Coordinates of C-alpha atoms in Angstrom, one line a residue:
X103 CA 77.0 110.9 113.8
X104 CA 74.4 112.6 111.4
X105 CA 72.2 114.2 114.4
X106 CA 75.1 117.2 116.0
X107 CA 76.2 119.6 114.0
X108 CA 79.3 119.0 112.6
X109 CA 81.4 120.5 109.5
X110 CA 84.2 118.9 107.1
X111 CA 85.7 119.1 104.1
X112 CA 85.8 116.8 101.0
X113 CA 88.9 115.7 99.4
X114 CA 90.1 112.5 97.9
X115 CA 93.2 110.7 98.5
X116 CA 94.7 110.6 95.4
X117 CA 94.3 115.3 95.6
X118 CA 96.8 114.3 98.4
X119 CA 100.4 116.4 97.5
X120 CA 103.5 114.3 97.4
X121 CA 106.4 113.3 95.5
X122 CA 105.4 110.4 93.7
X123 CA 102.7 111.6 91.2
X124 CA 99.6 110.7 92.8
X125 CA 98.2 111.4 96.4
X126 CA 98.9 108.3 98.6
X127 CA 98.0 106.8 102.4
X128 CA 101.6 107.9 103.3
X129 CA 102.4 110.8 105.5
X130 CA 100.5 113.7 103.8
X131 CA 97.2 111.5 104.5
X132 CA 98.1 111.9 108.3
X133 CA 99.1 115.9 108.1
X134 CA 95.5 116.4 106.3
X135 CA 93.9 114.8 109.1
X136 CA 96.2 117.1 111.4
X137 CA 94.9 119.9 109.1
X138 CA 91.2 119.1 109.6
X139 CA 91.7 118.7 113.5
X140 CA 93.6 122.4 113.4
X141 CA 90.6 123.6 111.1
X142 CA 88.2 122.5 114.0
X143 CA 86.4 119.9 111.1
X144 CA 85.1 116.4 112.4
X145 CA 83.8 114.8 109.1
X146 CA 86.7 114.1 106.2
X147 CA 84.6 113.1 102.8
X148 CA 85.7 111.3 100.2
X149 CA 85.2 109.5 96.4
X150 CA 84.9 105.5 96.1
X151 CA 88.2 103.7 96.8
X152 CA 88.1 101.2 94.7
X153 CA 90.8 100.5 91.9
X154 CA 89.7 103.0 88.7
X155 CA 89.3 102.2 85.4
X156 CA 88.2 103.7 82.2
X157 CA 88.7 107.3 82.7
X158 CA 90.4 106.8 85.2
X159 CA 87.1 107.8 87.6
X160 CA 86.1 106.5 90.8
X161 CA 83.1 105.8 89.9
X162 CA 83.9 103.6 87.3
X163 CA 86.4 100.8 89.1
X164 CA 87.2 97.1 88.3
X165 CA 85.6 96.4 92.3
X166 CA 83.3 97.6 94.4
X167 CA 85.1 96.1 97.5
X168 CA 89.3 96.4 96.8
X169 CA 91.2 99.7 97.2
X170 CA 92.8 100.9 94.6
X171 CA 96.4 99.9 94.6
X172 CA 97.4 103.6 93.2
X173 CA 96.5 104.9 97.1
X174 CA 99.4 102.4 98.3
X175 CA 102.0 104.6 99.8
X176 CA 105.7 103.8 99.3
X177 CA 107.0 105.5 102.0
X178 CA 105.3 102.9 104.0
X179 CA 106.4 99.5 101.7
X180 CA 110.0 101.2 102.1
X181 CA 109.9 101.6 106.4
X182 CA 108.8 97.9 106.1
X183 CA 111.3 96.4 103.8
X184 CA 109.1 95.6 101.1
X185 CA 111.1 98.6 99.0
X186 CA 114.7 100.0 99.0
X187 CA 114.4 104.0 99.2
X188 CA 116.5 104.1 96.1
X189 CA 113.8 102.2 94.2
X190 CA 111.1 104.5 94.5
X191 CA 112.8 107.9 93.3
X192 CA 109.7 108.8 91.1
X193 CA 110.8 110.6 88.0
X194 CA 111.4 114.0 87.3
X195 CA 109.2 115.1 85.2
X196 CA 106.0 114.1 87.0
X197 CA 103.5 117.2 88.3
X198 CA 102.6 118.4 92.0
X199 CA 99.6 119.9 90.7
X200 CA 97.7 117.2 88.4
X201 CA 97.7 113.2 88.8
X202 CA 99.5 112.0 85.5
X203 CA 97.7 108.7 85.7
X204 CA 99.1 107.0 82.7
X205 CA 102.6 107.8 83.8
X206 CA 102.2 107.5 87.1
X207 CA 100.5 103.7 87.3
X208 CA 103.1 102.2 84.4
X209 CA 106.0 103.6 87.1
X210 CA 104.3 102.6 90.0
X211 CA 102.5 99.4 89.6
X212 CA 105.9 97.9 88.8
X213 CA 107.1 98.7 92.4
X214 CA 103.8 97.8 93.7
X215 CA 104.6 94.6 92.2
X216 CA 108.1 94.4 93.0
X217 CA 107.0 95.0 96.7
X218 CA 104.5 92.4 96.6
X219 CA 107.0 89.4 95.6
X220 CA 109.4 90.7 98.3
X221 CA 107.0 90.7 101.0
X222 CA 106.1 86.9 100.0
X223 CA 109.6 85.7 99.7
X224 CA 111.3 87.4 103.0
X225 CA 108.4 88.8 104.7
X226 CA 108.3 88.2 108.7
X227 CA 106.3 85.1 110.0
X228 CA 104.2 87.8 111.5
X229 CA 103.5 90.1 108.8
X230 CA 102.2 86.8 106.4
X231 CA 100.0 85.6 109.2
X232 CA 98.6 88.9 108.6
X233 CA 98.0 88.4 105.7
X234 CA 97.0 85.0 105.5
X235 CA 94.2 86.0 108.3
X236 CA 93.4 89.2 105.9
X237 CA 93.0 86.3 102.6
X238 CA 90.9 84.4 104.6
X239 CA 88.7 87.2 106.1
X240 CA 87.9 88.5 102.7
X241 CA 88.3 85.5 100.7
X242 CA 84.1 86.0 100.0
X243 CA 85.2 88.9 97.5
X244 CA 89.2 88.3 97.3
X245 CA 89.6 85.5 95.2
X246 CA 87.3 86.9 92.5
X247 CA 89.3 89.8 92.5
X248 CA 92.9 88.9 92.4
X249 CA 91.7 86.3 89.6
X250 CA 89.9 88.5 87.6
X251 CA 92.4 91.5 87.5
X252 CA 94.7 88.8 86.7
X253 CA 93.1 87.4 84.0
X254 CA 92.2 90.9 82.8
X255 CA 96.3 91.4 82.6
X256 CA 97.1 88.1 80.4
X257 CA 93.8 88.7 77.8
X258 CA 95.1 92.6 77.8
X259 CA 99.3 91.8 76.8
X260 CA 97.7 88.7 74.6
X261 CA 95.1 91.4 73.0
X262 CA 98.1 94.1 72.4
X263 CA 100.0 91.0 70.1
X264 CA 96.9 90.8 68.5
X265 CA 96.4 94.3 67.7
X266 CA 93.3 93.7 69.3
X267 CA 91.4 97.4 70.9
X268 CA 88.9 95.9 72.9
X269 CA 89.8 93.3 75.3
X270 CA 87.4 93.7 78.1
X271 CA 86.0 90.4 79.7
X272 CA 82.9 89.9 78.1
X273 CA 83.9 90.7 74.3
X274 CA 87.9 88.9 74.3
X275 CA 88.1 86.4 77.0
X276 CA 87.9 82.7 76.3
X277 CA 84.6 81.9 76.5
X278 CA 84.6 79.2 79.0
X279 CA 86.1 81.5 81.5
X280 CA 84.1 84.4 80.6
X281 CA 81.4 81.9 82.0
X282 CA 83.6 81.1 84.5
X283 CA 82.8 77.2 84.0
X284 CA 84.3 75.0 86.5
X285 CA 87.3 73.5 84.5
X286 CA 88.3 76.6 83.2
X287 CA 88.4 78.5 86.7
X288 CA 90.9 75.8 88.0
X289 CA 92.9 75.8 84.9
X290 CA 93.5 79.8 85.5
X291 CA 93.4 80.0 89.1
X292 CA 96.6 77.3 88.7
X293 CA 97.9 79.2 85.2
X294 CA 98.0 82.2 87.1
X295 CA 98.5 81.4 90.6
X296 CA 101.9 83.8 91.2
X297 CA 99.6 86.8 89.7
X298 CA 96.6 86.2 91.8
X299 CA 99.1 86.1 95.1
X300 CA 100.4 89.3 94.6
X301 CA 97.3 90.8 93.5
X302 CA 96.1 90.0 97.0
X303 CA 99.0 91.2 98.7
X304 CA 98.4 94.4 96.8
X305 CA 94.9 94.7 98.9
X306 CA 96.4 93.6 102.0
X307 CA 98.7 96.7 101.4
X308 CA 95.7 98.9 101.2
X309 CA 93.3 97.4 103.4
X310 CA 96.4 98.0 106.2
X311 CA 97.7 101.4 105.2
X312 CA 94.0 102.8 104.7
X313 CA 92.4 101.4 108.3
X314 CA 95.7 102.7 110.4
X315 CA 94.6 106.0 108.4
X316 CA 90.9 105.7 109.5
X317 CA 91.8 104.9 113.3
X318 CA 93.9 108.0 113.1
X319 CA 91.2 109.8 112.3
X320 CA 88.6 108.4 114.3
X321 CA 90.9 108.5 117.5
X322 CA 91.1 112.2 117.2
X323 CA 87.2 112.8 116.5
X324 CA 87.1 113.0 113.2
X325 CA 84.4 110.3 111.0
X326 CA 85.0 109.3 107.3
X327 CA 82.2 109.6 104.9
X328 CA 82.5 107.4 102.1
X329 CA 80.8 107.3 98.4
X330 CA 78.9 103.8 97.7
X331 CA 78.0 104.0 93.6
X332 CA 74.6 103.0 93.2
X333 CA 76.0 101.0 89.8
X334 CA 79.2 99.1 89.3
X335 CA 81.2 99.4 85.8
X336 CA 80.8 96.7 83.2
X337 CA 84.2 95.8 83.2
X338 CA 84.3 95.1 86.8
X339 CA 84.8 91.6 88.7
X340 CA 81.0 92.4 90.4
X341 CA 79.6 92.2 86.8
X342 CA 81.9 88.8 86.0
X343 CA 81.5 87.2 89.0
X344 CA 77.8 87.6 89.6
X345 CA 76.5 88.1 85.7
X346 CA 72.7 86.9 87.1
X347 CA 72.5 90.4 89.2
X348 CA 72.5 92.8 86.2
X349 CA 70.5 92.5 83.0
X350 CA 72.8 90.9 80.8
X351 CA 72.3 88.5 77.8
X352 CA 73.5 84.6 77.0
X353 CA 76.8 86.1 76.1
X354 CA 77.1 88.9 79.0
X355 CA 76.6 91.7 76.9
X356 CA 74.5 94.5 78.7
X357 CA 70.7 94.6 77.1
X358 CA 70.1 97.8 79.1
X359 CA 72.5 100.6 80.6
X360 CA 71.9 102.9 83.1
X361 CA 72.1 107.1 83.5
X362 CA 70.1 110.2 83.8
X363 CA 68.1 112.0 81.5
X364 CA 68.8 115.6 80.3
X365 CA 69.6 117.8 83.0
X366 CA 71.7 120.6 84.7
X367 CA 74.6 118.8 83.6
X368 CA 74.2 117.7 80.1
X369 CA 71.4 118.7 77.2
X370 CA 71.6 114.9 76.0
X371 CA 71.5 113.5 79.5
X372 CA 74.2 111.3 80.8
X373 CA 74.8 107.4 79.4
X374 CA 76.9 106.3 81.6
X375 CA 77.0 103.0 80.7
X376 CA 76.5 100.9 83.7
X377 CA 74.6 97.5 83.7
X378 CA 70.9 97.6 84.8
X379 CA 70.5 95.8 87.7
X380 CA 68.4 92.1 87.6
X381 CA 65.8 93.5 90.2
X382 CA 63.3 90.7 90.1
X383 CA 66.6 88.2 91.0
X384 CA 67.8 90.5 93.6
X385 CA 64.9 90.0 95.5
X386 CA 64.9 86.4 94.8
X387 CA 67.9 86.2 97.6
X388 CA 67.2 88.9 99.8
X389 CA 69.3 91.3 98.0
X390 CA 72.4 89.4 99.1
X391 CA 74.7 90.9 97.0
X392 CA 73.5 94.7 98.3
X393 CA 74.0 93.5 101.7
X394 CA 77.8 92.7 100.9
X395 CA 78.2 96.0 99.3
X396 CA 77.2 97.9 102.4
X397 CA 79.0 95.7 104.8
X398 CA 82.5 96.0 102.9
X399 CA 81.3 100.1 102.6
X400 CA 80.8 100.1 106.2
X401 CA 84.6 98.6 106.5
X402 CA 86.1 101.3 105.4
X403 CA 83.7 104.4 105.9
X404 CA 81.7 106.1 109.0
X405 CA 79.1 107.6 107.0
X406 CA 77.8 106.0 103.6
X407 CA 76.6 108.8 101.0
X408 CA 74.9 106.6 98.7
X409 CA 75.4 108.5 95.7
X410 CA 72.6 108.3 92.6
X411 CA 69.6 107.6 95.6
X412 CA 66.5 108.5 93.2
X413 CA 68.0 105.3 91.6
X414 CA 66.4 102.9 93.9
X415 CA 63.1 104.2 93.1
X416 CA 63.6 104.0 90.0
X417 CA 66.4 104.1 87.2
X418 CA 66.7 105.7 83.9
X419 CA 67.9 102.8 81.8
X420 CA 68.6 103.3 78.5
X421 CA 69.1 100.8 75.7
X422 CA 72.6 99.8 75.4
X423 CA 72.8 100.3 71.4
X424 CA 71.3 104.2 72.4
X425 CA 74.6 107.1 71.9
X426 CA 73.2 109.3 74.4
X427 CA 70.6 108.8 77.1
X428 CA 67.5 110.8 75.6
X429 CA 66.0 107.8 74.4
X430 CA 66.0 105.9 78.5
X431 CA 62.7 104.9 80.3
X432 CA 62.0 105.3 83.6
X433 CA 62.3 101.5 85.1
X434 CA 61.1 100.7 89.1
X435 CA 63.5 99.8 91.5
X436 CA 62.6 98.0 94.9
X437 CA 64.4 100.6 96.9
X438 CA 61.8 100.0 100.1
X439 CA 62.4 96.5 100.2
X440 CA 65.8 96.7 99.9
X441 CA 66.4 99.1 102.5
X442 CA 64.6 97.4 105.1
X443 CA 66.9 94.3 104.1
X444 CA 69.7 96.0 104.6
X445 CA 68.2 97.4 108.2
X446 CA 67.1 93.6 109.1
X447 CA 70.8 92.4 108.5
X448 CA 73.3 95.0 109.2
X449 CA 70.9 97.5 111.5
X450 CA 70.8 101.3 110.9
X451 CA 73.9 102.2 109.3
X452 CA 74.6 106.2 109.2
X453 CA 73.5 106.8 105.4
X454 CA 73.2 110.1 103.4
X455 CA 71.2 110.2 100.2
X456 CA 72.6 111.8 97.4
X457 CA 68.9 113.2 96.0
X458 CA 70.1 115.4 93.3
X459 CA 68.8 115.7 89.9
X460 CA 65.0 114.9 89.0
X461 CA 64.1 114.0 92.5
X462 CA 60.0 113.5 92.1
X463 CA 57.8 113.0 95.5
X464 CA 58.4 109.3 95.0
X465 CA 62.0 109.5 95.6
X466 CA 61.6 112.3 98.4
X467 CA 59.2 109.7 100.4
X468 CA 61.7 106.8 100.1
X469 CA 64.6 108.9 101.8
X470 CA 62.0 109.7 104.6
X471 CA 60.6 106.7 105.0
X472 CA 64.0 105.8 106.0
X473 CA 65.3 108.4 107.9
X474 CA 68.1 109.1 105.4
X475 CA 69.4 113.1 105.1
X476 CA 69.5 114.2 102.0
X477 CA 71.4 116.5 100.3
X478 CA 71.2 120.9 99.8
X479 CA 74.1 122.1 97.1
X480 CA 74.3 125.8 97.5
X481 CA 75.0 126.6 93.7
X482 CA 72.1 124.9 92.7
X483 CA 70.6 127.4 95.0
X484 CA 70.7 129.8 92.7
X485 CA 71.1 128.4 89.2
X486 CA 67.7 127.5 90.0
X487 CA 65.9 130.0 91.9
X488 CA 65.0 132.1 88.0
X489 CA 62.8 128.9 87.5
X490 CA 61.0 128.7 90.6
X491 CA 63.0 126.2 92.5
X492 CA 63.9 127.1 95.7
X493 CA 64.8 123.9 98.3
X494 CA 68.2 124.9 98.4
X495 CA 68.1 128.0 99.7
X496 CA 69.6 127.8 103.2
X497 CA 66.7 129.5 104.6
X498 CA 64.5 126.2 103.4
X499 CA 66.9 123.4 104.8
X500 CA 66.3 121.0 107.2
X501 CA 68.3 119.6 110.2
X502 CA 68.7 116.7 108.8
X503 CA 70.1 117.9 105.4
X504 CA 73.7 117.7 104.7
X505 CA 74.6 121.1 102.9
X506 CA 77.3 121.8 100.2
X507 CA 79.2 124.5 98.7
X508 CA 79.5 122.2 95.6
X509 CA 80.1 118.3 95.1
X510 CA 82.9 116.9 93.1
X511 CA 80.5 117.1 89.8
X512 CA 80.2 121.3 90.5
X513 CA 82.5 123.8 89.0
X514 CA 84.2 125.7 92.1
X515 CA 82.5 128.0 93.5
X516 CA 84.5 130.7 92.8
X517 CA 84.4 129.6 89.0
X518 CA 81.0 129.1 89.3
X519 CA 80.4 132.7 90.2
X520 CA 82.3 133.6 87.9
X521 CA 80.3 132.3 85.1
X522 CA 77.3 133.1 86.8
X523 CA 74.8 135.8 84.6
X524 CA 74.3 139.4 85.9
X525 CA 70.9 138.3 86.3
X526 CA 72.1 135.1 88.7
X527 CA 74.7 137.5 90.9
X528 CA 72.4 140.1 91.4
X529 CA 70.4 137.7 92.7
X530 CA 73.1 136.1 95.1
X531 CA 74.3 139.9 95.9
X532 CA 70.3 140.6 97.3
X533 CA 70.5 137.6 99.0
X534 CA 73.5 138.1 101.1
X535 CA 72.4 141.9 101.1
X536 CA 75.8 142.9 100.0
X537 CA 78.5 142.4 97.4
X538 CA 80.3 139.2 97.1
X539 CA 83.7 139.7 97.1
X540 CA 85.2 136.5 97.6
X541 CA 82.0 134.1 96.8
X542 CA 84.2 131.2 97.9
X543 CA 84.4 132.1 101.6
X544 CA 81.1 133.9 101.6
X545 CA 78.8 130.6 100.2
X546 CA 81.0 128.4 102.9
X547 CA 80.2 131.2 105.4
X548 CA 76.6 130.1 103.9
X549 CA 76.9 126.5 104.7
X550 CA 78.4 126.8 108.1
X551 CA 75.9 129.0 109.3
X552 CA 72.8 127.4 107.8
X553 CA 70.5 124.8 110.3
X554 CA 71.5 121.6 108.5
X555 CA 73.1 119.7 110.7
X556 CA 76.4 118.6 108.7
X557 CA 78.3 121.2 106.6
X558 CA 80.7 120.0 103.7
X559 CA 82.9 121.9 101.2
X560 CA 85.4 120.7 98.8
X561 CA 88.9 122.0 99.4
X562 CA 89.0 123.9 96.7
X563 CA 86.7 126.1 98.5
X564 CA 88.5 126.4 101.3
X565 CA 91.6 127.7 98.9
X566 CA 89.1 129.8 96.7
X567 CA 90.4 128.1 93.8
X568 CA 88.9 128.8 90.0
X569 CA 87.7 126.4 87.2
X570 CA 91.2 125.1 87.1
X571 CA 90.7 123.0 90.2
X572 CA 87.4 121.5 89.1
X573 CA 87.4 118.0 90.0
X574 CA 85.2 116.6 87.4
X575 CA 83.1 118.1 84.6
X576 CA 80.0 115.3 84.0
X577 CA 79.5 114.0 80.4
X578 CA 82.9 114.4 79.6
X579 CA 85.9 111.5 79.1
X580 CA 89.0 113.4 79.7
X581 CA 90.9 115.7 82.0
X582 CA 88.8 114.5 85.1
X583 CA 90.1 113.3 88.4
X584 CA 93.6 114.6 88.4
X585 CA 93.6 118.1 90.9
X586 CA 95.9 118.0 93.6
X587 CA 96.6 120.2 97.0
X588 CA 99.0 122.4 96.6
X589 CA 101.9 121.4 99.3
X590 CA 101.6 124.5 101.1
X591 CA 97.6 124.6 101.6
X592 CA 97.9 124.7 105.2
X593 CA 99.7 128.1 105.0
X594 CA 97.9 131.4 105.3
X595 CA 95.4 130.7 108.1
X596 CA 92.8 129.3 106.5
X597 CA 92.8 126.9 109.3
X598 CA 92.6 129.2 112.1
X599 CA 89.5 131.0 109.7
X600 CA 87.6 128.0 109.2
X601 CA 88.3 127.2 113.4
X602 CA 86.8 130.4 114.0
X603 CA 83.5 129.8 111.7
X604 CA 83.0 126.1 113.6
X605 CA 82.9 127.9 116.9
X606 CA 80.6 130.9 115.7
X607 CA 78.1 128.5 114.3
X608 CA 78.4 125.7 116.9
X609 CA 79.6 122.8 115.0
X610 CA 81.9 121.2 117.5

């Protein structure tokens, strides 16, 4: 999948337009796909699927295995049964053009929830031995799951009587459970037996509506590439249900915390707050719990970007009592050895490496060594050709590279170039030997035509959207995550234009 040349776009479910506040799995999901086939693009990319927490990120969810609940379209629960159509009349004052997620999860989980109980009590003999057969599949990472965000729902309404602010697992849970001791797992599992149900019904919904999606997809040509975090959130069932994997202390608070030091992005570095992982006992068991991570990935993707790759080499971990992440060290991962683990057990899985940032000739061998294509991100092109840099300069890529316009971190590129110096367009300008008019279309033009063998843009691009469609700014904790696609994207012929680049620079 990674050796033809091939282009797509990125875009993330929940960018999806629709009535009901958020993008869904519903029918838009299938007119994109239409959308990409017209457009003449084989690779759809998107963020982690998992079920967000703080910030409401993707890369910060309560599991790396579920789906985030959110995605679940209605349409769907309502052409089962599960729903009436009058129930799910979202409200009025809810936007097409930016996910209101605290509005839009305290209207919908409700109905998610409302759905769930129906489907138990009247659902078809056939439809519960589906899901029966889906419990018992993914019972290794289920029942964790539907327990924990259960438990996390009782400590969170007892925490709000309380007037208690932070009620995550490790600092507010009973203690015994926050241990999970024996006695107390079968006391809560029994407490909370009706939550835990419909909590796995709620992934059964997902895991359905997103793999019809992905067959849809795949049956017309076109291959998902998926995001696997390097790090999982504190407050996640991975941290809870497998505290000996990360560095944690007798009472599971994080020692050490993971994130980057000053960069591009951010003066003070980024803290992002992630547990180190427990390297030393990863290795002690073959780096079983990796092995999961890639297998459930590799459920639900075609192509795994592992995103953060210089972190297997090593990590910038940073004292967990540290504000800001100036302060980290440098800490060695066993990124070989776990690799070739993952190799021995699941064989070679299609992987791109997300080698951005401080990538040093240590990193760089590790992502050859295993035949992983990196990453080329055109802006970076030329914020960083004044200093000396050039690798991402198209004329400098490799086959084997997988070549942006700009991630879901970047500005757009048209906002980009917008704030670009005179010093930085003149640059750009004597590059392309000519003026750039609409730097959108002309750095895509850019990616399709350069020798890397898979070309991705966000959608934004393809719209020549501004600043006000940036997906997420890094090393900030609000107004991330919440651009959608306009309902009439399709219009205009940017389909028929971006069909007409694929066949002028072969990649179909």
């Amino acid at each position: 999948m990674l050796q033809r040349r091939t282009s797509g776009i990125l875009l993330h479910p929940t960018c999806l337009p629709g009535p009901y506040g958020i993008g869904d799995l519903g029918t838009a999901a299938f007119q994109f796909v239409d959308y990409l086939i017209a457009a003449g693009q084989m690779r759809w990319q998107v963020l982690p699927l998992g079920p967000t927490g703080y910030g409401d990120s993707p890369y910060a969810s309560f599991s790396s295995f579920a789906g985030n609940p959110m995605l679940i379209s209605l349409d769907r629960l309502a052409e089962e049964g599960d729903l009436e159509w009058h129930e799910i009349q979202p409200p009025s004052d809810f936007r097409d053009d930016a996910v209101m997620y605290g509005p839009v999860i305290n209207w919908k989980f409700p109905l998610l929830y409302k759905a769930a109980e129906r489907f138990l009590r009247e659902g078809s003999t056939s439809r519960i031995n589906a899901f029966e057969n889906f419990s018992r599949q993914q019972a290794a990472w289920l029942n964790d799951f539907a327990l924990f965000m259960s438990l996390k729902s009782y400590f969170e309404s007892k925490a709000a009587k309380e007037h208690v602010h932070d009620a995550m697992w490790n600092t507010y849970w009973d203690r015994d459970i926050k241990l999970r001791e024996p006695e107390a797992m079968q006391h809560w599992q029994e407490k909370l037996a009706h939550d835990i149900a419909i909590r796995k019904v709620l992934q059964y919904y997902f895991f359905s509506q997103w793999l019809e999606l992905k067959h849809y997809a795949n049956d017309r040509g076109i291959r998902i590439i998926g995001d696997l975090p390097i790090f999982v959130a504190l407050d996640s069932v991975d941290v809870w249900a497998a505290p000996k994997q990360f560095e944690l202390d007798e009472e599971c608070q994080a020692a050490l915390v993971a994130g980057v030091p000053p960069d591009y992005f951010s003066e003070t570095g980024q803290r992002w707050g992630n547990p180190v992982y427990a390297w030393e006992q990863m290795r002690f068991d073959r780096f079983s719990w990796w092995v999961r991570r890639f297998e459930g990935t590799q459920t639900l993707v075609d192509i795994i970007r592992v995103d953060h790759f210089r972190g297997f080499e090593a990590c910038w971990s940073i004292p967990a009592e540290e504000p800001t992440a100036i302060n980290g060290t440098w800490v060695k991962a066993p990124g070989d050895e776990l690799f070739g683990e993952i190799k021995r057990q699941l064989g070679d899985l299609p992987i791109v490496a997300e080698d951005l940032g401080l990538i040093t000739p240590a990193v760089d061998q590790l992502r050859r060594d295993h035949d992983f294509p990196g990453m080329k991100v055109l802006q970076f092109a030329f914020d960083s050709i004044e200093d000396g840099s050039r690798t991402f300069l198209p004329h400098n890529h490799e086959k084997t590279s997988v070549v942006y316009t700009g991630t879901h971190d970047n500005d757009t590129t048209k906002g980009w170039f917008e704030k670009c110096s005179p010093t930085t367009k003149a640059i750009i300008e004597d590059y392309f030997g000519r003026t750039v008019d609409d730097p959108a279309w002309d750095f895509l033009r850019m990616a399709m035509a350069s020798v890397a063998n898979t070309a991705i843009f966000p959608m934004q691009d393809v719209l020549s959207l501004g600043s006000e469609a940036r997906m997420n700014a890094p090393s900030t904790s609000s107004g991330n995550w919440s651009w959608r696609l306009p309902p009439d994207y399709a219009s205009g012929g940017n389909a028929e234009r971006l069909a007409k680049l694929v066949d002028l620079y072969q990649r179909r």
